[in-house]
Short mmCIF file of C-alpha atoms in Angstrom, two decimals:
data_model
loop_
_atom_site.label_atom_id
_atom_site.label_comp_id
_atom_site.label_asym_id
_atom_site.label_seq_id
_atom_site.Cartn_x
_atom_site.Cartn_y
_atom_site.Cartn_z
CA UNK J 1 39.17 33.79 57.96
CA UNK J 2 37.25 30.42 58.06
CA UNK J 3 33.79 32.13 57.50
CA UNK J 4 35.13 34.12 54.56
CA UNK J 5 36.30 31.03 52.90
CA UNK J 6 32.91 29.30 53.21
CA UNK J 7 31.21 32.41 51.41
CA UNK J 8 32.67 31.76 48.08
CA UNK J 9 31.88 28.04 48.35
CA UNK J 10 28.11 28.63 49.32
CA UNK J 11 28.35 31.10 46.29
CA UNK J 12 29.43 28.54 44.14
CA UNK J 13 26.64 26.03 45.25
CA UNK J 14 24.04 28.48 44.28
CA UNK J 15 25.61 29.24 40.55
CA UNK J 16 25.69 26.03 40.25
CA UNK J 17 22.02 25.14 40.83
CA UNK J 18 20.88 28.03 39.17
CA UNK J 19 22.94 26.93 35.86
CA UNK J 20 21.12 23.18 36.23
CA UNK J 21 17.64 25.04 36.63
CA UNK J 22 18.28 27.24 33.47
CA UNK J 23 19.61 24.17 31.32
CA UNK J 24 16.55 21.71 32.20
CA UNK J 25 14.04 25.11 31.85
CA UNK J 26 15.74 25.60 28.34
CA UNK J 27 15.19 22.16 27.34
CA UNK J 28 11.54 21.57 28.62
CA UNK J 29 10.77 25.04 26.48
CA UNK J 30 12.20 23.56 23.17
CA UNK J 31 9.53 22.47 20.76
CA UNK J 32 8.39 18.57 20.89
CA UNK J 33 9.78 17.80 17.35
CA UNK J 34 12.97 19.13 18.31
CA UNK J 35 13.21 16.35 20.86
CA UNK J 36 12.54 13.44 18.77
CA UNK J 37 12.46 12.10 15.07
CA UNK J 38 10.32 13.80 12.82
CA UNK J 39 7.62 11.47 11.30
CA UNK J 40 6.59 12.44 7.97
CA UNK J 41 3.76 15.00 7.74
CA UNK J 42 0.78 15.57 6.00
CA UNK J 43 1.14 18.54 3.28
CA UNK J 44 -1.65 20.88 3.09
CA UNK J 45 -0.55 22.85 0.21
CA UNK J 46 -1.89 20.63 -2.84
CA UNK J 47 -6.08 20.09 -2.92
CA UNK J 48 -6.49 16.67 -4.44
CA UNK J 49 -10.57 17.35 -3.81
CA UNK J 50 -10.84 19.00 -7.10
CA UNK J 51 -10.31 15.76 -9.08
CA UNK J 52 -13.04 13.88 -7.27
CA UNK J 53 -15.40 16.70 -7.82
CA UNK J 54 -14.73 16.68 -11.49
CA UNK J 55 -15.24 13.19 -11.88
CA UNK J 56 -18.52 13.22 -9.94
CA UNK J 57 -17.20 10.43 -7.51
CA UNK J 58 -16.93 9.95 -4.04
CA UNK J 59 -14.05 8.39 -2.26
CA UNK J 60 -10.26 9.22 -0.83
CA UNK J 61 -7.01 9.00 -2.11
CA UNK J 62 -3.74 8.66 -0.20
CA UNK J 63 0.06 9.54 -1.70
CA UNK J 64 3.29 9.04 -0.22
CA UNK J 65 6.42 11.15 -1.17
CA UNK J 66 9.66 9.00 -0.08
CA UNK J 67 12.28 11.68 -0.42
CA UNK J 68 10.26 14.05 1.10
CA UNK J 69 8.62 12.37 3.85
CA UNK J 70 4.93 13.79 3.05
CA UNK J 71 1.79 12.46 2.57
CA UNK J 72 -0.98 14.01 0.19
CA UNK J 73 -4.65 12.83 0.75
CA UNK J 74 -8.00 13.69 0.36
CA UNK J 75 -10.89 12.40 2.69
CA UNK J 76 -8.42 11.48 5.49
CA UNK J 77 -11.31 9.61 7.24
CA UNK J 78 -11.60 7.00 4.40
CA UNK J 79 -7.80 6.73 4.28
CA UNK J 80 -8.00 4.94 8.18
CA UNK J 81 -11.31 3.15 7.04
CA UNK J 82 -10.64 -0.98 6.32
CA UNK J 83 -12.20 -2.38 2.92
CA UNK J 84 -12.02 -5.64 1.32
CA UNK J 85 -8.76 -5.81 -0.94
CA UNK J 86 -10.60 -7.49 -3.61
CA UNK J 87 -7.96 -7.87 -6.55
CA UNK J 88 -5.31 -5.80 -5.05
CA UNK J 89 -4.76 -8.77 -3.09
CA UNK J 90 -3.31 -10.36 -6.07
CA UNK J 91 0.15 -8.29 -5.27
CA UNK J 92 0.51 -10.87 -2.33
CA UNK J 93 -1.24 -13.63 -3.78
CA UNK J 94 1.43 -13.51 -6.55
CA UNK J 95 4.52 -13.18 -4.18
CA UNK J 96 3.30 -16.08 -2.12
CA UNK J 97 2.77 -18.69 -5.12
CA UNK J 98 5.74 -17.83 -6.72
CA UNK J 99 7.85 -18.02 -3.47
CA UNK J 100 6.32 -21.44 -2.64
CA UNK J 101 6.66 -22.68 -6.22
CA UNK J 102 2.83 -23.26 -7.04
CA UNK J 103 3.62 -21.37 -9.90
CA UNK J 104 7.12 -21.83 -11.15
CA UNK J 105 7.59 -18.64 -12.95
CA UNK J 106 5.84 -15.63 -14.88
CA UNK J 107 5.35 -18.05 -17.85
CA UNK J 108 3.97 -21.35 -16.66
CA UNK J 109 0.14 -22.08 -17.92
CA UNK J 110 -2.84 -22.84 -15.84
CA UNK J 111 -5.32 -24.81 -18.02
CA UNK J 112 -8.79 -23.01 -18.33
CA UNK J 113 -11.40 -25.09 -16.73
CA UNK J 114 -13.63 -24.38 -19.39
CA UNK J 115 -16.41 -22.53 -17.48
CA UNK J 116 -17.35 -19.55 -19.52
CA UNK J 117 -17.32 -16.38 -17.52
CA UNK J 118 -18.14 -12.93 -17.70
CA UNK J 119 -15.10 -11.62 -19.19
CA UNK J 120 -13.67 -12.88 -22.35
CA UNK J 121 -10.01 -12.87 -21.22
CA UNK J 122 -10.62 -14.69 -18.45
CA UNK J 123 -11.80 -17.77 -20.78
CA UNK J 124 -8.39 -18.93 -21.86
CA UNK J 125 -5.33 -20.53 -20.43
CA UNK J 126 -3.33 -18.08 -18.82
CA UNK J 127 -0.05 -17.31 -16.97
CA UNK J 128 0.50 -15.18 -14.25
CA UNK J 129 1.42 -12.18 -16.04
CA UNK J 130 -1.59 -12.31 -18.23
CA UNK J 131 -3.99 -13.19 -15.10
CA UNK J 132 -2.28 -10.15 -13.17
CA UNK J 133 -3.20 -7.72 -16.15
CA UNK J 134 -6.75 -9.26 -16.69
CA UNK J 135 -7.76 -9.57 -13.05
CA UNK J 136 -8.41 -13.14 -13.75
CA UNK J 137 -10.01 -14.25 -10.42
CA UNK J 138 -10.27 -17.95 -11.13
CA UNK J 139 -6.37 -18.33 -11.80
CA UNK J 140 -5.91 -16.77 -8.35
CA UNK J 141 -8.34 -18.87 -6.64
CA UNK J 142 -6.59 -21.89 -7.86
CA UNK J 143 -3.11 -20.43 -6.82
CA UNK J 144 -4.72 -20.04 -3.27
CA UNK J 145 -6.10 -23.33 -3.19
CA UNK J 146 -2.73 -25.03 -4.02
CA UNK J 147 -0.82 -22.71 -1.26
CA UNK J 148 -3.24 -24.05 1.00
CA UNK J 149 -4.57 -22.52 4.24
CA UNK J 150 -1.57 -22.70 6.66
CA UNK J 151 0.93 -21.42 4.47
CA UNK J 152 -1.09 -18.58 3.32
CA UNK J 153 -2.24 -17.61 6.71
CA UNK J 154 1.79 -18.00 7.96
CA UNK J 155 2.66 -15.19 5.21
CA UNK J 156 -0.34 -13.03 6.00
CA UNK J 157 0.73 -12.96 9.74
CA UNK J 158 4.32 -12.58 8.72
CA UNK J 159 3.87 -9.95 6.55
CA UNK J 160 1.28 -8.15 8.57
CA UNK J 161 -0.99 -7.54 5.58
CA UNK J 162 -3.91 -5.60 6.47
CA UNK J 163 -6.13 -7.07 9.50
CA UNK J 164 -4.42 -10.82 9.00
CA UNK J 165 -7.56 -12.57 8.81
CA UNK J 166 -8.30 -14.92 6.20
CA UNK J 167 -10.91 -16.86 7.95
CA UNK J 168 -11.30 -20.82 8.01
CA UNK J 169 -9.81 -23.43 5.84
CA UNK J 170 -13.00 -23.36 3.43
CA UNK J 171 -12.45 -19.67 2.49
CA UNK J 172 -9.07 -20.16 1.21
CA UNK J 173 -10.05 -18.71 -2.12
CA UNK J 174 -12.56 -15.97 -1.17
CA UNK J 175 -11.26 -14.43 1.97
CA UNK J 176 -9.95 -11.21 -0.18
CA UNK J 177 -13.07 -11.17 -2.11
CA UNK J 178 -16.04 -11.74 0.62
CA UNK J 179 -13.83 -11.26 3.84
CA UNK J 180 -12.76 -11.45 6.65
CA UNK J 181 -9.48 -10.07 5.14
CA UNK J 182 -9.65 -6.14 5.04
CA UNK J 183 -6.83 -3.21 4.59
CA UNK J 184 -6.87 0.69 4.82
CA UNK J 185 -5.66 2.88 2.30
CA UNK J 186 -2.94 3.45 4.89
CA UNK J 187 -2.12 0.04 5.04
CA UNK J 188 -1.97 -0.31 1.14
CA UNK J 189 0.81 2.50 1.36
CA UNK J 190 2.55 0.43 4.09
CA UNK J 191 2.57 -2.50 2.21
CA UNK J 192 3.73 -1.07 -1.27
CA UNK J 193 6.85 0.85 0.95
CA UNK J 194 7.84 -2.56 2.04
CA UNK J 195 7.50 -4.35 -1.13
CA UNK J 196 9.63 -1.76 -2.91
CA UNK J 197 12.02 -1.58 -0.17
CA UNK J 198 12.17 -5.54 -0.48
CA UNK J 199 11.36 -5.63 3.72
CA UNK J 200 9.11 -8.50 3.30
CA UNK J 201 9.36 -12.32 3.76
CA UNK J 202 10.05 -13.08 0.14
CA UNK J 203 13.18 -14.06 -1.48
CA UNK J 204 14.73 -11.38 -3.92
CA UNK J 205 13.82 -13.62 -7.22
CA UNK J 206 10.03 -13.33 -6.02
CA UNK J 207 10.03 -9.46 -5.12
CA UNK J 208 11.90 -8.64 -8.22
CA UNK J 209 9.63 -10.75 -10.49
CA UNK J 210 6.26 -9.66 -9.05
CA UNK J 211 7.22 -5.70 -9.13
CA UNK J 212 8.10 -6.46 -12.80
CA UNK J 213 4.56 -8.05 -13.11
CA UNK J 214 3.30 -5.00 -11.65
CA UNK J 215 4.27 -2.84 -14.42
CA UNK J 216 1.27 -0.55 -15.59
CA UNK J 217 2.89 1.76 -18.07
CA UNK J 218 6.50 2.61 -18.42
CA UNK J 219 7.75 5.56 -20.36
CA UNK J 220 11.48 7.45 -20.60
CA UNK J 221 10.20 9.57 -17.69
CA UNK J 222 8.89 7.22 -15.13
CA UNK J 223 7.53 3.66 -14.25
CA UNK J 224 3.86 3.08 -12.96
CA UNK J 225 3.32 0.02 -11.17
CA UNK J 226 -0.02 -1.02 -9.85
CA UNK J 227 -2.93 -3.09 -9.40
CA UNK J 228 -6.79 -2.40 -9.55
CA UNK J 229 -9.33 -3.71 -7.63
CA UNK J 230 -13.24 -4.06 -7.20
CA UNK J 231 -15.35 -5.47 -4.67
CA UNK J 232 -18.20 -5.80 -6.85
CA UNK J 233 -20.44 -8.07 -4.35
CA UNK J 234 -20.76 -4.59 -1.72
CA UNK J 235 -23.34 -1.97 -3.03
CA UNK J 236 -22.02 0.31 -3.64
CA UNK J 237 -19.09 -1.53 -4.95
CA UNK J 238 -15.65 -0.58 -3.74
CA UNK J 239 -12.81 0.31 -6.43
CA UNK J 240 -9.08 0.32 -6.01
CA UNK J 241 -6.31 1.51 -7.72
CA UNK J 242 -2.77 0.90 -5.43
CA UNK J 243 0.81 1.11 -6.60
CA UNK J 244 3.65 3.40 -6.93
CA UNK J 245 5.15 5.88 -9.38
CA UNK J 246 8.92 5.78 -9.81
CA UNK J 247 10.26 9.28 -11.25
CA UNK J 248 13.14 11.82 -10.72
CA UNK J 249 14.72 9.84 -8.58
CA UNK J 250 11.96 9.39 -6.17
CA UNK J 251 8.74 7.02 -5.46
CA UNK J 252 5.45 8.18 -5.01
CA UNK J 253 3.22 5.54 -3.36
CA UNK J 254 -0.39 5.98 -3.94
CA UNK J 255 -3.95 4.27 -2.62
CA UNK J 256 -7.17 5.07 -4.50
CA UNK J 257 -10.65 3.98 -2.87
CA UNK J 258 -13.79 5.03 -4.41
CA UNK J 259 -17.49 4.09 -4.55
CA UNK J 260 -18.40 2.09 -7.91
CA UNK J 261 -22.02 2.84 -8.31
CA UNK J 262 -21.78 1.60 -12.22
CA UNK J 263 -19.53 0.24 -14.87
CA UNK J 264 -18.45 3.63 -15.83
CA UNK J 265 -16.82 4.38 -12.36
CA UNK J 266 -14.32 1.73 -12.89
CA UNK J 267 -12.32 4.05 -15.18
CA UNK J 268 -12.36 6.64 -12.81
CA UNK J 269 -10.07 4.90 -10.26
CA UNK J 270 -7.10 5.22 -12.52
CA UNK J 271 -7.97 8.60 -14.08
CA UNK J 272 -8.96 10.29 -10.62
CA UNK J 273 -5.07 8.94 -9.58
CA UNK J 274 -3.53 10.24 -12.53
CA UNK J 275 -5.05 13.64 -12.05
CA UNK J 276 -4.14 13.82 -8.60
CA UNK J 277 -0.30 13.09 -9.35
CA UNK J 278 -0.46 15.60 -12.16
CA UNK J 279 -1.80 17.96 -9.31
CA UNK J 280 1.69 17.23 -7.54
CA UNK J 281 3.65 18.38 -10.90
CA UNK J 282 4.17 14.41 -11.85
CA UNK J 283 3.40 12.24 -14.85
#
């Protein structure tokens, strides 16, 4: 009798071990993405290369579809390469200037210094809205000097903008034009996402005002916010158009980066972006 009672117990232990083994085996055989939160994917169904070929330009574009968590891109290698932000840095510079109060609001005027510069729109007294739209370099250099090295460096590091390098105090009014500050198209997208979601170290007032200043085009169907940039001192020059499109209860963040061989390529920054968004059924 004692021996007969031990047999069922042994069988029960064997069955239990088998169940545990099968459970572990089943878990290990599951696809990797079923064991973790899925990350945004790169969509392969839409080719954005055609627009670059049609315009005869060399460069890249990265578009992020917020709701569907998908990236669309052309030239993935370049989208991970760091470049001077040039005038796209005016987005960040505006945030810091308004937050620190070195410019009180969007209508406060800075007086032109009287020096004639290459673009007529720069040769006048101007406010931050006009300076942003006209990409007035001297205006933002004045703001950077008023902000000062310590405060600018603090905000750059807090926000995690690009490589977070602004050089020496003597470079305070040109670190985004000549270096050492650099940013990749992917980092531009990340920064714009944080700006849109108000996940940056600035007040609600500042974030709202800068996003309003960024409006490039508004129609009954969409709002396009963005900023161009041109690192003209490089050869070839580097052109940017970064921003985001709000349409159909969704947000599409974009970062376009192209070689600028001559002045005719400047318009291509915006045109290739428009064509790429249209290829996604937008605009």
